[in-house]
mmCIF file of C-alpha atoms in Angstrom:
data_model
loop_
_atom_site.group_PDB
_atom_site.id
_atom_site.type_symbol
_atom_site.label_atom_id
_atom_site.label_comp_id
_atom_site.label_asym_id
_atom_site.label_seq_id
_atom_site.Cartn_x
_atom_site.Cartn_y
_atom_site.Cartn_z
ATOM 1 C CA MET A 865 -142.532 -82.062 45.292
ATOM 2 C CA LEU A 866 -144.375 -84.625 47.370
ATOM 3 C CA VAL A 867 -143.952 -83.853 51.070
ATOM 4 C CA LEU A 868 -144.643 -86.522 53.714
ATOM 5 C CA SER A 869 -144.383 -86.222 57.509
ATOM 6 C CA ARG A 870 -142.684 -89.150 59.230
ATOM 7 C CA LYS A 871 -141.874 -89.933 62.858
ATOM 8 C CA LEU A 872 -138.836 -91.750 64.214
ATOM 9 C CA ASN A 873 -138.619 -95.318 62.835
ATOM 10 C CA GLU A 874 -141.351 -94.697 60.274
ATOM 11 C CA GLU A 875 -140.623 -95.541 56.667
ATOM 12 C CA ILE A 876 -141.373 -94.573 53.100
ATOM 13 C CA VAL A 877 -141.435 -97.069 50.248
ATOM 14 C CA ILE A 878 -140.559 -96.028 46.693
ATOM 15 C CA SER A 879 -141.221 -98.329 43.740
ATOM 16 C CA GLU A 880 -141.614 -101.379 45.997
ATOM 17 C CA ASP A 881 -137.902 -102.113 46.372
ATOM 18 C CA ILE A 882 -136.579 -98.871 47.907
ATOM 19 C CA THR A 883 -137.248 -98.202 51.589
ATOM 20 C CA ILE A 884 -136.306 -95.012 53.391
ATOM 21 C CA LYS A 885 -136.423 -95.036 57.186
ATOM 22 C CA ILE A 886 -136.016 -92.228 59.704
ATOM 23 C CA VAL A 887 -133.513 -93.827 62.075
ATOM 24 C CA GLY A 888 -132.616 -90.807 64.216
ATOM 25 C CA ILE A 889 -133.684 -87.242 64.940
ATOM 26 C CA GLU A 890 -131.332 -85.007 66.906
ATOM 27 C CA ASN A 891 -131.670 -81.231 67.052
ATOM 28 C CA ASP A 892 -131.363 -80.031 63.426
ATOM 29 C CA LYS A 893 -130.161 -83.362 62.040
ATOM 30 C CA VAL A 894 -132.167 -86.295 60.690
ATOM 31 C CA LYS A 895 -130.548 -89.706 60.188
ATOM 32 C CA ILE A 896 -131.971 -91.610 57.261
ATOM 33 C CA GLY A 897 -131.531 -95.288 56.477
ATOM 34 C CA ILE A 898 -131.922 -96.297 52.847
ATOM 35 C CA SER A 899 -132.468 -99.869 51.663
ATOM 36 C CA ALA A 900 -132.301 -100.234 47.906
ATOM 37 C CA PRO A 901 -131.095 -102.649 45.229
ATOM 38 C CA LYS A 902 -127.367 -102.412 44.517
ATOM 39 C CA ASP A 903 -127.835 -100.667 41.178
ATOM 40 C CA ILE A 904 -129.638 -97.732 42.795
ATOM 41 C CA LYS A 905 -127.055 -95.041 43.401
ATOM 42 C CA VAL A 906 -127.445 -92.915 46.504
ATOM 43 C CA TYR A 907 -125.312 -89.810 47.056
ATOM 44 C CA ARG A 908 -125.264 -86.709 49.190
ATOM 45 C CA LYS A 909 -126.393 -83.952 46.853
ATOM 46 C CA GLU A 910 -123.484 -81.685 47.863
ATOM 47 C CA LEU A 911 -121.053 -84.267 46.426
ATOM 48 C CA ILE A 912 -122.840 -84.368 43.062
ATOM 49 C CA ASP A 913 -122.985 -80.549 42.977
ATOM 50 C CA ASP A 914 -119.275 -80.327 43.809
ATOM 51 C CA ILE A 915 -118.352 -82.819 41.077
ATOM 52 C CA LYS A 916 -120.363 -80.766 38.563
ATOM 53 C CA SER A 917 -118.455 -77.663 39.701
ATOM 54 C CA VAL A 918 -115.099 -79.459 39.424
ATOM 55 C CA ASN A 919 -115.955 -80.641 35.900
ATOM 56 C CA ALA A 920 -116.905 -77.098 34.880
ATOM 57 C CA GLU A 921 -113.827 -75.553 36.529
ATOM 58 C CA SER A 922 -111.508 -78.048 34.819
ATOM 59 C CA THR A 923 -112.508 -76.632 31.413
ATOM 60 C CA GLU A 924 -111.188 -73.190 32.375
ATOM 61 C CA ALA A 925 -107.466 -74.054 32.317
ATOM 62 C CA SER A 926 -105.485 -73.163 29.202
ATOM 63 C CA ALA A 927 -103.344 -75.721 27.389
ATOM 64 C CA ALA A 928 -100.252 -73.762 28.533
ATOM 65 C CA LEU A 929 -101.342 -73.926 32.178
ATOM 66 C CA LEU A 930 -101.768 -77.707 31.985
ATOM 67 C CA GLU A 931 -98.245 -78.038 30.524
ATOM 68 C CA LYS A 932 -96.931 -75.872 33.363
ATOM 69 C CA LEU A 933 -98.593 -78.170 35.882
ATOM 70 C CA ALA A 934 -97.191 -81.256 34.117
ATOM 71 C CA ASP A 935 -93.682 -79.743 34.246
ATOM 72 C CA LYS A 936 -94.001 -78.869 37.919
ATOM 73 C CA LEU A 937 -95.242 -82.368 38.770
ATOM 74 C CA SER A 938 -92.446 -84.130 36.898
ATOM 75 C CA GLY A 939 -89.942 -81.783 38.551
ATOM 76 C CA ASN A 940 -91.297 -82.807 41.925
ATOM 77 C CA LYS A 941 -90.763 -86.498 41.356
ATOM 78 C CA MET B 647 -113.174 -86.391 10.995
ATOM 79 C CA GLU B 648 -112.369 -82.748 11.604
ATOM 80 C CA ILE B 649 -113.480 -81.110 14.836
ATOM 81 C CA SER B 650 -113.395 -77.518 16.041
ATOM 82 C CA THR B 651 -111.933 -76.807 19.447
ATOM 83 C CA THR B 652 -111.493 -73.529 21.290
ATOM 84 C CA LYS B 653 -108.179 -74.485 22.900
ATOM 85 C CA PHE B 654 -106.493 -76.286 20.005
ATOM 86 C CA GLY B 655 -108.123 -74.907 16.868
ATOM 87 C CA THR B 656 -109.326 -77.364 14.239
ATOM 88 C CA ILE B 657 -108.000 -80.856 14.750
ATOM 89 C CA GLN B 658 -108.180 -84.116 12.836
ATOM 90 C CA ILE B 659 -109.308 -87.193 14.715
ATOM 91 C CA ASP B 660 -109.921 -90.781 13.716
ATOM 92 C CA ASP B 661 -113.552 -91.817 14.028
ATOM 93 C CA ASN B 662 -112.412 -94.875 15.977
ATOM 94 C CA LYS B 663 -110.897 -92.620 18.657
ATOM 95 C CA VAL B 664 -114.239 -91.082 19.605
ATOM 96 C CA ILE B 665 -115.253 -92.097 23.133
ATOM 97 C CA VAL B 666 -118.968 -92.185 23.892
ATOM 98 C CA PHE B 667 -120.257 -91.297 27.356
ATOM 99 C CA ASP B 668 -123.780 -92.706 27.203
ATOM 100 C CA ASN B 669 -124.714 -90.804 30.371
ATOM 101 C CA GLY B 670 -122.647 -87.741 29.550
ATOM 102 C CA ILE B 671 -120.362 -86.151 32.126
ATOM 103 C CA LEU B 672 -121.867 -84.623 35.275
ATOM 104 C CA GLY B 673 -122.924 -81.078 34.484
ATOM 105 C CA PHE B 674 -122.524 -81.680 30.733
ATOM 106 C CA GLU B 675 -125.036 -84.480 30.272
ATOM 107 C CA GLN B 676 -125.981 -83.456 26.729
ATOM 108 C CA ASN B 677 -122.406 -83.973 25.511
ATOM 109 C CA LYS B 678 -121.802 -87.648 24.765
ATOM 110 C CA ARG B 679 -118.884 -87.760 22.333
ATOM 111 C CA PHE B 680 -115.323 -86.941 23.367
ATOM 112 C CA VAL B 681 -111.757 -87.522 22.269
ATOM 113 C CA ILE B 682 -108.833 -87.940 24.646
ATOM 114 C CA PHE B 683 -105.440 -86.602 23.824
ATOM 115 C CA SER B 684 -102.231 -85.708 25.508
ATOM 116 C CA THR B 685 -100.524 -82.521 24.321
ATOM 117 C CA ASN B 686 -97.098 -83.797 25.306
ATOM 118 C CA ALA B 687 -95.893 -87.331 24.677
ATOM 119 C CA MET B 688 -94.218 -87.520 28.088
ATOM 120 C CA SER B 689 -97.151 -86.011 29.915
ATOM 121 C CA LYS B 690 -99.455 -87.879 32.271
ATOM 122 C CA PHE B 691 -102.057 -85.223 31.598
ATOM 123 C CA TYR B 692 -104.820 -85.361 29.038
ATOM 124 C CA TRP B 693 -107.576 -83.299 27.551
ATOM 125 C CA LEU B 694 -111.032 -84.733 27.284
ATOM 126 C CA GLN B 695 -112.336 -82.687 24.367
ATOM 127 C CA SER B 696 -115.978 -82.702 23.316
ATOM 128 C CA VAL B 697 -116.436 -83.570 19.663
ATOM 129 C CA ASP B 698 -119.599 -81.472 19.425
ATOM 130 C CA GLU B 699 -118.915 -78.501 21.706
ATOM 131 C CA PRO B 700 -115.660 -76.617 20.894
ATOM 132 C CA ASP B 701 -115.555 -74.860 24.296
ATOM 133 C CA LEU B 702 -115.812 -78.075 26.280
ATOM 134 C CA ALA B 703 -112.426 -79.615 27.131
ATOM 135 C CA LEU B 704 -111.774 -81.045 30.592
ATOM 136 C CA ALA B 705 -108.235 -81.265 31.958
ATOM 137 C CA CYS B 706 -107.523 -84.779 33.258
ATOM 138 C CA MET B 707 -104.666 -86.798 34.647
ATOM 139 C CA ASP B 708 -103.638 -90.310 35.538
ATOM 140 C CA PRO B 709 -104.509 -90.381 39.278
ATOM 141 C CA LEU B 710 -101.576 -92.705 40.058
ATOM 142 C CA ASN B 711 -99.294 -89.701 39.610
ATOM 143 C CA VAL B 712 -100.636 -88.098 42.761
ATOM 144 C CA CYS B 713 -102.000 -91.065 44.675
ATOM 145 C CA ASP B 714 -99.911 -94.153 43.986
ATOM 146 C CA ASP B 715 -102.220 -96.485 45.908
ATOM 147 C CA TYR B 716 -105.379 -95.187 44.227
ATOM 148 C CA SER B 717 -107.794 -98.106 44.073
ATOM 149 C CA PRO B 718 -111.408 -96.972 43.771
ATOM 150 C CA LYS B 719 -114.034 -99.650 44.255
ATOM 151 C CA ILE B 720 -115.893 -99.848 40.961
ATOM 152 C CA ASP B 721 -119.115 -101.851 40.734
ATOM 153 C CA GLN B 722 -119.219 -104.755 38.309
ATOM 154 C CA SER B 723 -122.227 -103.029 36.684
ATOM 155 C CA VAL B 724 -119.857 -100.298 35.414
ATOM 156 C CA PHE B 725 -117.591 -102.883 33.770
ATOM 157 C CA ASP B 726 -120.647 -104.595 32.287
ATOM 158 C CA GLU B 727 -121.973 -101.328 30.890
ATOM 159 C CA LEU B 728 -118.600 -100.510 29.335
ATOM 160 C CA GLN B 729 -118.209 -104.103 28.044
ATOM 161 C CA VAL B 730 -114.827 -104.362 29.751
ATOM 162 C CA VAL B 731 -112.800 -107.517 29.142
ATOM 163 C CA ASP B 732 -109.695 -108.435 31.192
ATOM 164 C CA ASN B 733 -109.850 -105.213 33.264
ATOM 165 C CA ASN B 734 -108.518 -103.366 30.243
ATOM 166 C CA ILE B 735 -109.462 -99.818 31.216
ATOM 167 C CA LEU B 736 -107.986 -96.342 31.309
ATOM 168 C CA VAL B 737 -108.741 -94.371 34.472
ATOM 169 C CA LEU B 738 -108.493 -90.586 34.409
ATOM 170 C CA CYS B 739 -109.403 -87.986 37.008
ATOM 171 C CA VAL B 740 -110.523 -84.439 36.337
ATOM 172 C CA VAL B 741 -108.052 -81.702 37.274
ATOM 173 C CA VAL B 742 -108.770 -78.101 38.261
ATOM 174 C CA ILE B 743 -105.810 -75.795 37.574
ATOM 175 C CA PRO B 744 -106.037 -72.292 39.010
ATOM 176 C CA ALA B 745 -103.558 -69.583 37.952
ATOM 177 C CA ASP B 746 -101.541 -70.502 41.059
ATOM 178 C CA ILE B 747 -100.745 -74.058 39.960
ATOM 179 C CA ALA B 748 -99.530 -74.982 43.453
ATOM 180 C CA LYS B 749 -103.239 -75.083 44.343
ATOM 181 C CA ALA B 750 -104.223 -77.477 41.544
ATOM 182 C CA THR B 751 -106.635 -80.230 42.590
ATOM 183 C CA VAL B 752 -107.635 -83.596 41.202
ATOM 184 C CA ASN B 753 -111.041 -85.194 41.632
ATOM 185 C CA LEU B 754 -110.401 -88.646 43.094
ATOM 186 C CA ALA B 755 -114.079 -89.058 44.070
ATOM 187 C CA ALA B 756 -115.401 -89.344 40.509
ATOM 188 C CA PRO B 757 -112.930 -91.128 38.214
ATOM 189 C CA ILE B 758 -113.588 -91.393 34.498
ATOM 190 C CA ILE B 759 -113.442 -95.024 33.468
ATOM 191 C CA ILE B 760 -112.722 -95.588 29.784
ATOM 192 C CA ASN B 761 -112.820 -98.703 27.659
ATOM 193 C CA VAL B 762 -110.591 -97.411 24.860
ATOM 194 C CA GLU B 763 -111.118 -100.477 22.697
ATOM 195 C CA LYS B 764 -114.936 -100.284 22.797
ATOM 196 C CA GLN B 765 -114.865 -96.457 22.781
ATOM 197 C CA LYS B 766 -117.134 -96.263 25.819
ATOM 198 C CA ALA B 767 -116.727 -94.340 29.060
ATOM 199 C CA LEU B 768 -118.474 -93.305 32.270
ATOM 200 C CA GLN B 769 -117.795 -90.871 35.056
ATOM 201 C CA VAL B 770 -118.319 -92.913 38.223
ATOM 202 C CA VAL B 771 -119.188 -91.209 41.501
ATOM 203 C CA LEU B 772 -117.703 -93.387 44.236
ATOM 204 C CA GLN B 773 -120.073 -94.467 46.989
ATOM 205 C CA ASN B 774 -117.717 -94.058 49.937
ATOM 206 C CA ASP B 775 -116.090 -90.918 51.331
ATOM 207 C CA LYS B 776 -112.524 -92.215 51.084
ATOM 208 C CA TYR B 777 -111.521 -90.003 48.158
ATOM 209 C CA ASN B 778 -111.713 -86.224 47.900
ATOM 210 C CA PRO B 779 -113.191 -84.424 44.875
ATOM 211 C CA ARG B 780 -110.593 -81.679 45.449
ATOM 212 C CA HIS B 781 -107.435 -83.590 46.365
ATOM 213 C CA LEU B 782 -104.360 -81.303 46.197
ATOM 214 C CA VAL B 783 -101.918 -82.326 43.445
ATOM 215 C CA PHE B 784 -99.024 -80.941 45.520
ATOM 216 C CA LYS B 785 -98.973 -81.701 49.232
#
């Protein structure tokens, strides 16, 4: 991994059209501003990890359990 | 075509029902080909079954059943990639069903957008924080 040190308001440029700026530093938190073309997707890594977990967990249900859930939901409506 | 599945045994599917996820599904990127089926005609729930991996079947549902104003903001680039015409898409969300079904959750933060006609689909991770990846099915 490439590691760069940056101070407040300093920036990093990636591939010419992506700019990452340190916009705030408070205690143990760093605020980062990201300027990138619209087709560049930026996410918090925890969200991506959680979605991977949800996808994996969703495969664990049995067909019978899904039917049970469907019945309960239609009963609720 | 005949496919093997762990949950449903061997099943017959039409080749024109195979949905291709060019980018795979998060966590299962190597699996591109799926079929969607509902086990119960009245059900709003579906299985997204991998054509190539018998063990891989994701439980899904129509999100409007739990969130009737669900309106994720989907970039035009997604519609372009799926070759969508006239907004003709099927939107499903992945469901996690624990043994205590009262605690079932639905992932509203990463809907699966399907162009049934073109047999193409994507799992889209929404850019804003409005929707929860573990939204409770029962409030």
